[in-house]
Each structure stands twice: as C-alpha cells, then as structure tokens.
XYZ file of C-alpha atoms in Angstrom:
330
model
C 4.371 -23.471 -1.055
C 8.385 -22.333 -0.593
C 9.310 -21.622 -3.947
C 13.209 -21.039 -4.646
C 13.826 -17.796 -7.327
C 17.798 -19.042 -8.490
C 18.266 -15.255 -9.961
C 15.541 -13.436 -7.565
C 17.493 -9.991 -7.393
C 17.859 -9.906 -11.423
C 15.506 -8.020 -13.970
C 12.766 -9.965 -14.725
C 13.443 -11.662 -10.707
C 13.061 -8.379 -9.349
C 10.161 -8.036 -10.289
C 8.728 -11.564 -9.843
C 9.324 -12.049 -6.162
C 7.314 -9.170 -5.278
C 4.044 -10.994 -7.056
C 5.061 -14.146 -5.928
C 4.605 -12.612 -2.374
C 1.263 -11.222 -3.512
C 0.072 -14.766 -4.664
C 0.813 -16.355 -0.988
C 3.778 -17.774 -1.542
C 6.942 -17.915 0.306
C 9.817 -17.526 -0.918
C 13.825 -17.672 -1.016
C 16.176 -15.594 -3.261
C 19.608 -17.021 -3.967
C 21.238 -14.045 -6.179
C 24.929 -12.351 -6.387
C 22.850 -9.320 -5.886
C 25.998 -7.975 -8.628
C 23.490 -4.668 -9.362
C 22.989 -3.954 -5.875
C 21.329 -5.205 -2.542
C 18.184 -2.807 -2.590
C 16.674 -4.071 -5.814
C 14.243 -5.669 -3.177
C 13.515 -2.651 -0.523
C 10.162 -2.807 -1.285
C 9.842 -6.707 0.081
C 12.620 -6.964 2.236
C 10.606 -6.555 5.240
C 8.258 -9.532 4.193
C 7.789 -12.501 6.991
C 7.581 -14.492 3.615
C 10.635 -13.702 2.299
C 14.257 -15.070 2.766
C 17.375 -13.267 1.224
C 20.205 -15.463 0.238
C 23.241 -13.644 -0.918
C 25.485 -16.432 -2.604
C 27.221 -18.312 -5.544
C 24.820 -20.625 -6.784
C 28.219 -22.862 -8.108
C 28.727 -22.667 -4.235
C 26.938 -26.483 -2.948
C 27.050 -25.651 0.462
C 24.378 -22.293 -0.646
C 22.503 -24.239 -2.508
C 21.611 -26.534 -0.506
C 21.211 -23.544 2.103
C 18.347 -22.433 -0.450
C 16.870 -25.704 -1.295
C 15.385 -26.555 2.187
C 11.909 -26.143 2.858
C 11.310 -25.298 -1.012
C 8.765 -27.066 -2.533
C 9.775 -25.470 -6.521
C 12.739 -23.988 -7.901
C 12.267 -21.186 -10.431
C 15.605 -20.694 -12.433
C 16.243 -17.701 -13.817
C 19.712 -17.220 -12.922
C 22.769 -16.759 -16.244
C 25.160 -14.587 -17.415
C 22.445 -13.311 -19.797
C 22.831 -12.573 -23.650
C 25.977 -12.426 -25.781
C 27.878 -9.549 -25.640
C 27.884 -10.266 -21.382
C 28.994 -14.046 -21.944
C 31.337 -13.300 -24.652
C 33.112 -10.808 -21.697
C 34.378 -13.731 -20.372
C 33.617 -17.546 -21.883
C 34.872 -19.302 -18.758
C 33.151 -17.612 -16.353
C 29.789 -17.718 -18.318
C 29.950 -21.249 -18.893
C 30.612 -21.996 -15.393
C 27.613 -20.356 -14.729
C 25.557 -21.295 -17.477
C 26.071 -25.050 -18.189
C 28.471 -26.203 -15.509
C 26.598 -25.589 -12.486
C 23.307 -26.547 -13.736
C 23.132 -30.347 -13.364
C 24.893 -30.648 -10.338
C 22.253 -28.059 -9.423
C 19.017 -30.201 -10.706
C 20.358 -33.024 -8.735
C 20.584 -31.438 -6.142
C 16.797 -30.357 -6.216
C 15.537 -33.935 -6.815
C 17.448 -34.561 -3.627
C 16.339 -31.708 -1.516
C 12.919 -33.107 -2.281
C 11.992 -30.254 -4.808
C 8.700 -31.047 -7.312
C 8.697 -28.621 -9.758
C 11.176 -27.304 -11.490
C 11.108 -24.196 -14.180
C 13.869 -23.338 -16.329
C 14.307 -19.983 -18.230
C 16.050 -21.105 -21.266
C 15.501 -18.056 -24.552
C 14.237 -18.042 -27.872
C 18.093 -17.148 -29.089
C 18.277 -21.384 -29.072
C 17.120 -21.532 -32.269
C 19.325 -19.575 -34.173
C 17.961 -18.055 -37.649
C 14.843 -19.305 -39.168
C 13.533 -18.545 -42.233
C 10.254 -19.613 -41.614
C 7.069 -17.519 -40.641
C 6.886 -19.127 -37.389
C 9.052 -20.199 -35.238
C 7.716 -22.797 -32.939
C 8.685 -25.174 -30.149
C 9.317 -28.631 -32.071
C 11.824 -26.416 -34.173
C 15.382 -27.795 -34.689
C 17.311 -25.993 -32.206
C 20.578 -24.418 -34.059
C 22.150 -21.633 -31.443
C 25.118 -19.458 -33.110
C 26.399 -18.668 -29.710
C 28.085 -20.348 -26.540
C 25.044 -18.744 -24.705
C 22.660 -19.784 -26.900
C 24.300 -23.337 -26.930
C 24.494 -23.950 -23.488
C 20.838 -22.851 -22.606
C 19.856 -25.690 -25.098
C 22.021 -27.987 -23.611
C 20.808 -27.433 -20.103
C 17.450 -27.773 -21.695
C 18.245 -31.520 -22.209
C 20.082 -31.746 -18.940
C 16.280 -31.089 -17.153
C 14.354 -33.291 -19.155
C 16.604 -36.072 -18.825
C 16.004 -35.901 -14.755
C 12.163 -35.251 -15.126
C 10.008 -38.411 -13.003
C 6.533 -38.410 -12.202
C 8.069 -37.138 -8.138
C 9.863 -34.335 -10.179
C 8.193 -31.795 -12.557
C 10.160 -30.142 -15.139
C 9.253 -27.057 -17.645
C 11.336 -24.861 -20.004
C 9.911 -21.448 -21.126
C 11.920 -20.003 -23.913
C 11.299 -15.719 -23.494
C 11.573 -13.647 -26.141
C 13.506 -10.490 -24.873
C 12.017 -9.010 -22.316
C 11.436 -4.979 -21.808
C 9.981 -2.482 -19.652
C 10.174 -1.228 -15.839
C 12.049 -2.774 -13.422
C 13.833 -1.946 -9.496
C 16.568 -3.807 -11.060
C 16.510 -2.202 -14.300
C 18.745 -3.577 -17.579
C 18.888 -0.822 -20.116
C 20.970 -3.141 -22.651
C 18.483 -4.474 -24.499
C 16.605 -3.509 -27.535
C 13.673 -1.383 -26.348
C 15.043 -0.578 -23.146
C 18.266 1.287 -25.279
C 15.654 2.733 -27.714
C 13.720 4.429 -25.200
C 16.328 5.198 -22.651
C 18.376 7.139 -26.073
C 15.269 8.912 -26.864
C 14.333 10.575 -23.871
C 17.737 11.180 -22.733
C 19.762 12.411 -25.880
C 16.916 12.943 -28.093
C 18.476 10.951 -31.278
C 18.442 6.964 -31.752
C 20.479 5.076 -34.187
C 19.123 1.754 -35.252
C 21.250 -0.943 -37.066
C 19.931 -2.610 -39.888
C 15.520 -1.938 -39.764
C 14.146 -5.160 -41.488
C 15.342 -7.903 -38.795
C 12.191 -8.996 -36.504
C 12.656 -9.524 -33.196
C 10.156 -11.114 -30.209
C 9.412 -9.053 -27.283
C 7.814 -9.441 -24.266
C 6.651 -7.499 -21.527
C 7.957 -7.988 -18.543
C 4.756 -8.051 -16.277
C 3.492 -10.704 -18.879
C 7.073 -12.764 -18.371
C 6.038 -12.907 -14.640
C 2.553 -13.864 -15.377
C 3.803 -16.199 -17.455
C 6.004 -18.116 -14.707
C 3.114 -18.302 -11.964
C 0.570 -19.364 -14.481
C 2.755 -22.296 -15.202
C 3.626 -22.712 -11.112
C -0.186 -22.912 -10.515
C -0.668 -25.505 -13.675
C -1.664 -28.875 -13.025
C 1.497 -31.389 -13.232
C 0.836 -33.584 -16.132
C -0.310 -30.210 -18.072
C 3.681 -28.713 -17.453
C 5.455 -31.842 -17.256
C 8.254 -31.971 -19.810
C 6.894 -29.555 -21.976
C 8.578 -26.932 -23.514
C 6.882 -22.823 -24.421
C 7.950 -19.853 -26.058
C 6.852 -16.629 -24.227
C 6.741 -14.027 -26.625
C 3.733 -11.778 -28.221
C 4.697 -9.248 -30.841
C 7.034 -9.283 -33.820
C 8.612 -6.245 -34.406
C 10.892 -5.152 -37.284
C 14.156 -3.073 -35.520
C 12.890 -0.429 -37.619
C 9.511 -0.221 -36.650
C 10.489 -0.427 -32.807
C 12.880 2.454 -33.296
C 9.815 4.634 -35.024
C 7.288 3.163 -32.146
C 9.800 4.439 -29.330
C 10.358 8.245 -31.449
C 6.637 8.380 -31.826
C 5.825 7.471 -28.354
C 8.401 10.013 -26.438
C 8.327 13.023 -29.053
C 4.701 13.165 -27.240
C 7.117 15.211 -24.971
C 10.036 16.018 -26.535
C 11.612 15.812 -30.071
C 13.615 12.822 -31.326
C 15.728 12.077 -34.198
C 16.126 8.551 -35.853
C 18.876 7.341 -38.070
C 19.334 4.333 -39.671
C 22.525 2.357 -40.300
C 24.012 -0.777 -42.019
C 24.216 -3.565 -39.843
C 26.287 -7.311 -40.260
C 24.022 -8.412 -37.647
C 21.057 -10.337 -39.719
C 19.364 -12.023 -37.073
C 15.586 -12.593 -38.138
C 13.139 -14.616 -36.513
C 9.629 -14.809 -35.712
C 8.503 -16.506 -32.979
C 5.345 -18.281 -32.123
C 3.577 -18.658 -28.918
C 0.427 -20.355 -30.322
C 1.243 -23.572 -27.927
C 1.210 -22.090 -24.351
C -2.294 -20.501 -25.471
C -3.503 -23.288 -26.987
C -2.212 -26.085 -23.912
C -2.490 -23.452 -20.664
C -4.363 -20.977 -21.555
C -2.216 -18.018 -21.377
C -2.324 -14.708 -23.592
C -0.012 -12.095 -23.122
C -1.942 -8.463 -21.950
C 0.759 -5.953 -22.309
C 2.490 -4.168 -25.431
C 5.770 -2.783 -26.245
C 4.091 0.350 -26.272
C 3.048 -0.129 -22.923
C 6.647 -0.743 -21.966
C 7.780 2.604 -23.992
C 5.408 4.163 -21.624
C 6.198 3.134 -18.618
C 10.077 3.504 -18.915
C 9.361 7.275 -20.154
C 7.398 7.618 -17.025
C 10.221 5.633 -14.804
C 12.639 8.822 -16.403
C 10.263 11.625 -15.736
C 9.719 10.493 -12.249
C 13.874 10.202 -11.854
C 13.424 6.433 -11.317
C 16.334 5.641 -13.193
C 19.096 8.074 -12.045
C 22.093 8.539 -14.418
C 20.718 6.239 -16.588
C 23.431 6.838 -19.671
C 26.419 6.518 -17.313
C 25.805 4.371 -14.466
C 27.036 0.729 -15.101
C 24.314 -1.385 -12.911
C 22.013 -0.577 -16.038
C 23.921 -2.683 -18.009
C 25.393 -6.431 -17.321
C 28.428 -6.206 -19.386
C 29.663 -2.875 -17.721
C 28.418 -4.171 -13.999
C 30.557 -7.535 -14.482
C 33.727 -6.051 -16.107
C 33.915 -3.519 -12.928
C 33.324 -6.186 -10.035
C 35.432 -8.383 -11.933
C 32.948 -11.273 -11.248
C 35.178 -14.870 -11.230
C-alpha cells in the first residue's frame, strides 16, 4: 500500500513517515517543507519513499501525489490560533478552501481510505466531565470552525469504494526532527531547562494531551482497521487531563532533577476548559494510549541535553507563527 502523508514534513508528520516506512508501506510526502528540507534526513534515502515539495492548493501537485496511492493521510493546516489568526486569508485557503476540491480529487485518483486530522478545539467549551464524540460541535475560532466544517465536507463524499475517518487530537507534545516548541508542554519544558523560570496563565483550565508516538500509533492503527470498523466514524485521540497548573508543576518537578526551576502563576482571560474523552476508539478499535506527558517532559529534556534542539529560545522554525511571518507564506 502507497499511502499519501498531505503534511509529511510537519510535527507529528515527521515523525509518522519514518514508522510508516517501518510498517512496509510506501509512501509520498506532499509538504511546503516551511521548517526546513532535512526534517526527513533520516528517511530520505528510502527506496519507499517519495518527496514532494509543493502547494497542496496547487491541482497540478496534487494530482502529482495522488497517483499510485492507495490512502491519503491528511494532516496538513495552518495549525492552532494564534498561527491562523497571523493571517485569516491565507489560513482559510489552506484550511477549508482547498480541502474539497482536494477529497474529490482523491475519489478520482482512485484513493480508498481517507483520514482526516481534524482537533478537539471543535468543540469549543464544555462544561461537562466528558467530552465525547456525539458532542455538539461549537468552535470559538475560524480554525476551529473550519476543521469542523471540513469534517462534514468528508463525510458527505464517504461510499462504500471510499473510506473516510476523522480523528480529533488533543494537543500533541514531545520529540520531534521537526520540532514545534509553541505549544503547551513543549513551552513548559523548553522555559524550564533553558531559563530556569516558567510562568503559567491561569492553573485551573484542563487541557488534553497526547503523546506524540501515541498520535502516530493512533493513525496506523486506524490505516490497518478493517473498513466498515473506520468508515464514517469519528475519534478523539487524547489520554490525560491535565490542569495548566499541574502541567507547569509536572514539567518543574521533572527538570529540577537537574537543575533548579522557578514557577509563577498569573491571571489569565483565557478560560478554556475541557475534558476530553477517548472511551470510543478503545471501546470500537481497540486502542489505548502507552505514553505520558511525563514521558514527553523526559524526552524533550533529553533532546536539550543532547543539543538536539539548537537555539531553541531564538530560532523561529520552532515555532509556526514566527516561521510563517518570516517566509511570508501567501
């Protein structure tokens, strides 16, 4: 099986192709490659593997990408607010715009499954103890809005020739070759071990993580699922609930095991709560996340020791807002 990464040279796609490699598969990247063209050194000599450096808005790539794929995995978005409020036009050309024209063209190019990385921001805030999937959907944003609207844009093209599955991630940390060090735990830890004080906003707001290694688990195990298990079904891909507070005292805890770290607390506007569920995806496929946010502390305090993450307080490809204002990305 060919499978198509839309987003391949990206975080959590950085990471993914490599496995997907692992697992027998071949496969084709279609990224920007915006945070640089060696996120994939370790691969890019693969007979398995082909690099496709383009626009995905582009047709002409697209269909470039499509052939010979058998599944598309779509990972590919100006991802989370603050980069998407940069510029509104840009991210919803990105976001909404060139996503049907894209699904079509899959169904055309013969493709039979489909997997769309949509994000547990869809459904707004919930006071509720769980969040689950049959939730009313109520997104604050223009990101959040247009990942539920491509939601209904795939389920409206799903057949019995064409498979179609949304996973809705909670936010993803730990290690990655094409490392984002603008979200949550990611800042926490990179703040500790590098300045030795952290400054969290607010304390009582939860907020889902998940690890990336169980993200990518978390996309084959769905790839390898029968059909009628995946088809049209919708998952949250999360695994622990923590407060803001309690992740900044988990991160302090974790790297004062080598050097000292201060926490302060401030007064945040920002009252996003929510609690999200995966119950479903264990209870229909089977799947139970393995790693921690601990375990993702770890590692990125390791990544640092080892210099894997050069310059990591200055240097804009850690962070997606910083990366697109300089390229000026159109």
């Amino acid at each position: 099986m060919r499978v198509l990464v839309v987003g391949g040279a990206g975080y959590v796609g950085a990471q993914l192709v490599p496995e997907l490699l692992v697992q027998g598969y071949k496969v084709t990247v279609l990224d920007l490659y915006m945070y640089g063209d060696d996120v994939l050194n370790s691969v890019k000599a693969h007979p398995n593997l082909k690099e496709i450096k383009g626009d995905m808005r582009d047709s002409t790539v697209v269909k470039e990408a499509l052939k010979g794929c058998d599944s598309v995995i779509h990972l590919a978005c100006i991802s989370n607010d603050p980069s998407f409020e940069l510029n509104p036009e840009l991210g919803k050309s990105i976001n909404l715009d060139s996503f049907e024209p894209f699904v079509l063209m899959s169904k055309e190019a013969g493709i039979k499954r489909f997997i769309y990385a949509s994000s547990s921001s869809v459904y707004g805030v919930k006071d509720v103890p769980n969040v689950v999937e049959d939730m009313e959907l109520e997104p604050l944003t223009d990101y959040s809005k247009f990942k539920a609207e491509c939601e209904k844009i795939l389920l409206k093209h799903i057949d019995e020739n064409f498979i179609g599955t949304i996973l809705r991630p909670a936010t993803v940390c730990g290690f990655s070759t094409r490392q984002r060090l603008d979200v949550i735990v990611n800042i926490l830890t990179n703040l500790a071990y590098n300045t030795g004080k952290i400054k969290i906003m607010g304390g009582d707001q939860l907020r889902p993580n998940i690890h990336i290694k169980d993200m990518i688990r978390a996309y084959l195990h769905v790839l390898k699922c029968p059909e009628d298990k995946v088809q049209g079904k919708i998952y949250n891909i999360g695994y622990e609930n923590h407060s803001v507070k309690s992740l900044g005292e988990m991160v302090k805890k974790l790297v004062e095991k080598e050097k000292e770290v201060s926490l302060v607390q401030e007064d945040t506007n920002d009252n996003r709560s929510y609690h999200v569920s995966s119950q479903k995806i264990k209870d229909e496929l089977g799947f139970v996340p393995k790693y921690t946010v601990e375990d993702a502390v770890e590692e990125l305090v390791m990544a640092f020791r080892k210099d894997l993450l050069p310059n990591s307080l200055t240097d804009i490809k850690y962070s997606n807002i910083k990366t697109m204002k300089e390229i000026e990305l159109r």
